[in-house]
PDB file of C-alpha atoms in Angstrom:
ATOM      1  CA  MET A   1       0.000   0.000   0.000  1.00 40.00           C
ATOM      2  CA  ARG A   2       1.288   3.482  -0.831  1.00 46.00           C
ATOM      3  CA  GLY A   3       2.681   5.443   2.087  1.00 47.00           C
ATOM      4  CA  GLU A   4       3.565   2.373   4.099  1.00 49.00           C
ATOM      5  CA  VAL A   5       7.205   1.647   4.671  1.00 59.00           C
ATOM      6  CA  SER A   6       8.257  -1.945   5.201  1.00 82.00           C
ATOM      7  CA  ALA A   7      10.563  -2.869   8.063  1.00 79.00           C
ATOM      8  CA  GLN A   8      13.265  -3.686   5.521  1.00 84.00           C
ATOM      9  CA  GLU A   9      12.921  -0.305   3.800  1.00 88.00           C
ATOM     10  CA  HIS A  10      13.047   1.399   7.208  1.00 85.00           C
ATOM     11  CA  LEU A  11      16.271  -0.449   8.050  1.00 88.00           C
ATOM     12  CA  LEU A  12      17.828   0.402   4.692  1.00 90.00           C
ATOM     13  CA  GLN A  13      16.941   4.064   5.206  1.00 91.00           C
ATOM     14  CA  HIS A  14      18.378   4.062   8.734  1.00 87.00           C
ATOM     15  CA  ILE A  15      21.677   2.571   7.529  1.00 93.00           C
ATOM     16  CA  ALA A  16      21.827   5.004   4.581  1.00 91.00           C
ATOM     17  CA  ASN A  17      21.179   7.922   6.929  1.00 90.00           C
ATOM     18  CA  ALA A  18      24.024   6.775   9.194  1.00 90.00           C
ATOM     19  CA  ALA A  19      26.379   6.594   6.191  1.00 90.00           C
ATOM     20  CA  ASN A  20      25.264  10.016   4.940  1.00 89.00           C
ATOM     21  CA  GLN A  21      25.695  11.604   8.377  1.00 89.00           C
ATOM     22  CA  LEU A  22      29.203  10.191   8.735  1.00 86.00           C
ATOM     23  CA  ALA A  23      31.177  13.403   8.277  1.00 87.00           C
ATOM     24  CA  ASP A  24      34.301  12.288  10.111  1.00 82.00           C
ATOM     25  CA  SER A  25      35.676   8.822  10.834  1.00 83.00           C
ATOM     26  CA  THR A  26      35.378   9.480  14.581  1.00 86.00           C
ATOM     27  CA  ASP A  27      31.565   9.694  14.212  1.00 86.00           C
ATOM     28  CA  PHE A  28      31.358   5.990  13.358  1.00 89.00           C
ATOM     29  CA  PRO A  29      30.753   4.547  16.876  1.00 89.00           C
ATOM     30  CA  ASN A  30      27.821   6.859  17.615  1.00 88.00           C
ATOM     31  CA  LEU A  31      26.165   6.453  14.221  1.00 88.00           C
ATOM     32  CA  ALA A  32      26.680   2.691  13.988  1.00 89.00           C
ATOM     33  CA  ALA A  33      25.638   1.827  17.550  1.00 86.00           C
ATOM     34  CA  PRO A  34      21.829   1.890  17.029  1.00 90.00           C
ATOM     35  CA  ILE A  35      21.894  -0.277  13.895  1.00 92.00           C
ATOM     36  CA  ALA A  36      21.936  -3.642  15.701  1.00 90.00           C
ATOM     37  CA  GLN A  37      18.966  -2.607  17.834  1.00 90.00           C
ATOM     38  CA  HIS A  38      17.021  -1.687  14.690  1.00 91.00           C
ATOM     39  CA  LEU A  39      17.864  -5.109  13.223  1.00 92.00           C
ATOM     40  CA  ARG A  40      16.553  -6.810  16.366  1.00 91.00           C
ATOM     41  CA  GLN A  41      13.340  -4.787  16.223  1.00 89.00           C
ATOM     42  CA  ALA A  42      12.855  -5.995  12.641  1.00 87.00           C
ATOM     43  CA  GLY A  43      13.027  -9.608  13.826  1.00 87.00           C
ATOM     44  CA  LEU A  44      16.677 -10.486  13.229  1.00 91.00           C
ATOM     45  CA  GLY A  45      17.955 -12.333  16.287  1.00 91.00           C
ATOM     46  CA  LEU A  46      21.564 -11.444  16.977  1.00 94.00           C
ATOM     47  CA  SER A  47      24.008 -10.901  19.795  1.00 94.00           C
ATOM     48  CA  SER A  48      26.851  -9.723  17.548  1.00 96.00           C
ATOM     49  CA  LEU A  49      27.132  -7.974  14.197  1.00 97.00           C
ATOM     50  CA  CYS A  50      30.301  -7.493  12.133  1.00 97.00           C
ATOM     51  CA  VAL A  51      31.010  -6.080   8.690  1.00 98.00           C
ATOM     52  CA  TYR A  52      34.219  -7.290   7.037  1.00 98.00           C
ATOM     53  CA  LEU A  53      35.987  -5.386   4.270  1.00 98.00           C
ATOM     54  CA  ILE A  54      38.534  -7.633   2.592  1.00 98.00           C
ATOM     55  CA  ASP A  55      41.421  -6.257   0.525  1.00 97.00           C
ATOM     56  CA  ARG A  56      41.817  -7.462  -3.048  1.00 96.00           C
ATOM     57  CA  ASP A  57      44.833  -9.600  -2.068  1.00 96.00           C
ATOM     58  CA  LEU A  58      42.451 -11.556   0.233  1.00 97.00           C
ATOM     59  CA  LYS A  59      45.026 -11.462   3.041  1.00 97.00           C
ATOM     60  CA  GLN A  60      44.185  -8.252   4.889  1.00 97.00           C
ATOM     61  CA  GLY A  61      41.136  -6.194   5.627  1.00 97.00           C
ATOM     62  CA  ARG A  62      39.108  -4.616   8.350  1.00 97.00           C
ATOM     63  CA  ASN A  63      36.550  -5.907  10.824  1.00 97.00           C
ATOM     64  CA  TYR A  64      33.861  -3.399  11.732  1.00 96.00           C
ATOM     65  CA  PHE A  65      32.079  -4.579  14.870  1.00 94.00           C
ATOM     66  CA  LEU A  66      28.741  -2.894  15.368  1.00 93.00           C
ATOM     67  CA  ASP A  67      27.426  -5.034  18.202  1.00 92.00           C
ATOM     68  CA  PRO A  68      28.046  -5.638  21.005  1.00 91.00           C
ATOM     69  CA  GLY A  69      29.097  -2.061  21.594  1.00 84.00           C
ATOM     70  CA  PRO A  70      30.917   0.089  21.569  1.00 86.00           C
ATOM     71  CA  ALA A  71      31.034   0.027  17.780  1.00 89.00           C
ATOM     72  CA  GLY A  72      34.505   0.180  16.308  1.00 91.00           C
ATOM     73  CA  TRP A  73      36.966  -1.400  13.891  1.00 93.00           C
ATOM     74  CA  VAL A  74      40.256  -3.277  13.764  1.00 96.00           C
ATOM     75  CA  ASP A  75      42.569  -4.153  10.905  1.00 96.00           C
ATOM     76  CA  GLN A  76      42.656  -7.911  10.463  1.00 97.00           C
ATOM     77  CA  ALA A  77      44.595 -10.604   8.639  1.00 98.00           C
ATOM     78  CA  PHE A  78      42.477 -13.216   6.835  1.00 98.00           C
ATOM     79  CA  THR A  79      43.168 -16.867   6.072  1.00 97.00           C
ATOM     80  CA  MET A  80      41.168 -19.336   3.994  1.00 96.00           C
ATOM     81  CA  ASP A  81      39.871 -21.095   7.108  1.00 95.00           C
ATOM     82  CA  MET A  82      37.975 -17.972   8.209  1.00 97.00           C
ATOM     83  CA  ALA A  83      34.244 -17.801   7.424  1.00 97.00           C
ATOM     84  CA  PRO A  84      34.199 -14.167   6.216  1.00 98.00           C
ATOM     85  CA  LEU A  85      36.908 -14.828   3.627  1.00 98.00           C
ATOM     86  CA  VAL A  86      35.437 -18.155   2.452  1.00 97.00           C
ATOM     87  CA  THR A  87      31.984 -16.552   2.205  1.00 98.00           C
ATOM     88  CA  HIS A  88      33.365 -13.631   0.201  1.00 98.00           C
ATOM     89  CA  VAL A  89      35.409 -15.817  -2.171  1.00 98.00           C
ATOM     90  CA  GLU A  90      32.586 -18.315  -2.774  1.00 98.00           C
ATOM     91  CA  GLN A  91      29.864 -15.608  -2.751  1.00 98.00           C
ATOM     92  CA  ARG A  92      27.661 -17.997  -0.815  1.00 97.00           C
ATOM     93  CA  SER A  93      26.136 -17.653   2.666  1.00 98.00           C
ATOM     94  CA  ARG A  94      27.433 -19.855   5.456  1.00 97.00           C
ATOM     95  CA  MET A  95      25.679 -20.902   8.650  1.00 97.00           C
ATOM     96  CA  TRP A  96      27.222 -22.983  11.394  1.00 95.00           C
ATOM     97  CA  GLN A  97      27.212 -23.709  15.097  1.00 96.00           C
ATOM     98  CA  ASP A  98      30.334 -23.109  17.190  1.00 95.00           C
ATOM     99  CA  PRO A  99      31.427 -26.586  18.306  1.00 93.00           C
ATOM    100  CA  HIS A 100      33.429 -25.177  21.243  1.00 93.00           C
ATOM    101  CA  SER A 101      30.693 -23.119  22.886  1.00 91.00           C
ATOM    102  CA  GLN A 102      28.995 -24.563  25.970  1.00 92.00           C
ATOM    103  CA  GLU A 103      25.727 -22.889  24.977  1.00 93.00           C
ATOM    104  CA  PRO A 104      24.507 -23.185  21.372  1.00 95.00           C
ATOM    105  CA  LEU A 105      26.129 -20.326  19.438  1.00 97.00           C
ATOM    106  CA  TRP A 106      25.084 -19.940  15.797  1.00 98.00           C
ATOM    107  CA  PHE A 107      26.767 -17.836  13.109  1.00 98.00           C
ATOM    108  CA  LEU A 108      25.413 -16.576   9.798  1.00 98.00           C
ATOM    109  CA  THR A 109      27.786 -14.964   7.292  1.00 98.00           C
ATOM    110  CA  VAL A 110      26.549 -13.466   4.029  1.00 98.00           C
ATOM    111  CA  PRO A 111      28.745 -12.252   1.152  1.00 98.00           C
ATOM    112  CA  THR A 112      29.145  -8.720  -0.120  1.00 98.00           C
ATOM    113  CA  SER A 113      31.080  -7.414  -3.099  1.00 97.00           C
ATOM    114  CA  ARG A 114      33.978  -6.306  -0.870  1.00 97.00           C
ATOM    115  CA  GLY A 115      33.742  -8.765   2.042  1.00 98.00           C
ATOM    116  CA  ALA A 116      31.027 -10.203   4.237  1.00 98.00           C
ATOM    117  CA  VAL A 117      28.526  -9.403   6.989  1.00 98.00           C
ATOM    118  CA  GLU A 118      28.286 -11.751   9.950  1.00 98.00           C
ATOM    119  CA  ILE A 119      25.884 -12.128  12.845  1.00 98.00           C
ATOM    120  CA  ALA A 120      25.965 -14.523  15.765  1.00 97.00           C
ATOM    121  CA  ASP A 121      23.420 -15.451  18.386  1.00 97.00           C
ATOM    122  CA  ARG A 122      23.064 -17.831  21.310  1.00 96.00           C
ATOM    123  CA  ARG A 123      19.978 -19.817  20.372  1.00 95.00           C
ATOM    124  CA  PRO A 124      18.827 -23.433  20.331  1.00 95.00           C
ATOM    125  CA  GLY A 125      18.578 -23.650  16.530  1.00 95.00           C
ATOM    126  CA  ALA A 126      19.904 -22.186  13.320  1.00 97.00           C
ATOM    127  CA  PHE A 127      18.931 -18.852  11.799  1.00 97.00           C
ATOM    128  CA  THR A 128      15.741 -19.031   9.742  1.00 96.00           C
ATOM    129  CA  PRO A 129      15.640 -18.589   5.958  1.00 96.00           C
ATOM    130  CA  GLU A 130      13.783 -15.306   6.562  1.00 94.00           C
ATOM    131  CA  GLU A 131      16.625 -14.044   8.777  1.00 95.00           C
ATOM    132  CA  GLU A 132      19.155 -15.026   6.115  1.00 96.00           C
ATOM    133  CA  ARG A 133      17.168 -13.201   3.422  1.00 95.00           C
ATOM    134  CA  LEU A 134      16.853 -10.096   5.584  1.00 93.00           C
ATOM    135  CA  LEU A 135      20.567  -9.998   6.397  1.00 96.00           C
ATOM    136  CA  SER A 136      21.459 -10.604   2.734  1.00 96.00           C
ATOM    137  CA  SER A 137      19.243  -7.707   1.670  1.00 94.00           C
ATOM    138  CA  LEU A 138      20.835  -5.359   4.228  1.00 95.00           C
ATOM    139  CA  ALA A 139      24.453  -6.456   3.710  1.00 97.00           C
ATOM    140  CA  PRO A 140      25.229  -4.086   0.791  1.00 96.00           C
ATOM    141  CA  SER A 141      24.051  -1.093   2.839  1.00 95.00           C
ATOM    142  CA  LEU A 142      26.059  -2.198   5.863  1.00 96.00           C
ATOM    143  CA  GLN A 143      29.083  -2.580   3.592  1.00 97.00           C
ATOM    144  CA  LEU A 144      28.512   0.948   2.263  1.00 95.00           C
ATOM    145  CA  LEU A 145      28.589   2.322   5.817  1.00 94.00           C
ATOM    146  CA  ALA A 146      31.933   0.586   6.444  1.00 95.00           C
ATOM    147  CA  LEU A 147      33.343   1.777   3.104  1.00 95.00           C
ATOM    148  CA  ARG A 148      32.278   5.347   3.881  1.00 92.00           C
ATOM    149  CA  HIS A 149      34.147   5.173   7.195  1.00 92.00           C
ATOM    150  CA  ARG A 150      37.251   3.717   5.591  1.00 91.00           C
ATOM    151  CA  ASP A 151      37.255   6.392   2.892  1.00 91.00           C
ATOM    152  CA  LEU A 152      36.875   9.198   5.453  1.00 89.00           C
ATOM    153  CA  GLU A 153      39.711   7.764   7.480  1.00 85.00           C
ATOM    154  CA  LEU A 154      41.994   7.930   4.429  1.00 82.00           C
ATOM    155  CA  LEU A 155      41.337  11.662   3.941  1.00 75.00           C
TER     156      LEU A 155
END
């Protein structure tokens, strides 16, 4: 219906607004912090949210952690046994349970053109297909936010 905004469109707009308001790289923690809460409100169960930008050499990149807070970033080395790199190279989502966690801890990693977006949650079962579709639809916008930060930091 005209005039109604879907939850997905609202999330995309919120992420775009955060990227557009990012005037300085130091603004990132404050602008990125509410994003995970908006994802939860839209029905995406998560206890952590990361956006990975992977360099073209596939060996280095950056991990943007948006949740749990405070939001921030670290430069990171990547190897082919790491889910974000495998997901990016194969351009295929991955879902798995951490075999070393005492409580069930599930991960979902979706590919982007420059890396991957990953969520995790302590839950009895895997992420649903609807959650995977929602994260996949939001991943390009989350990547754009991370790219905007990286570009501002290079100025």
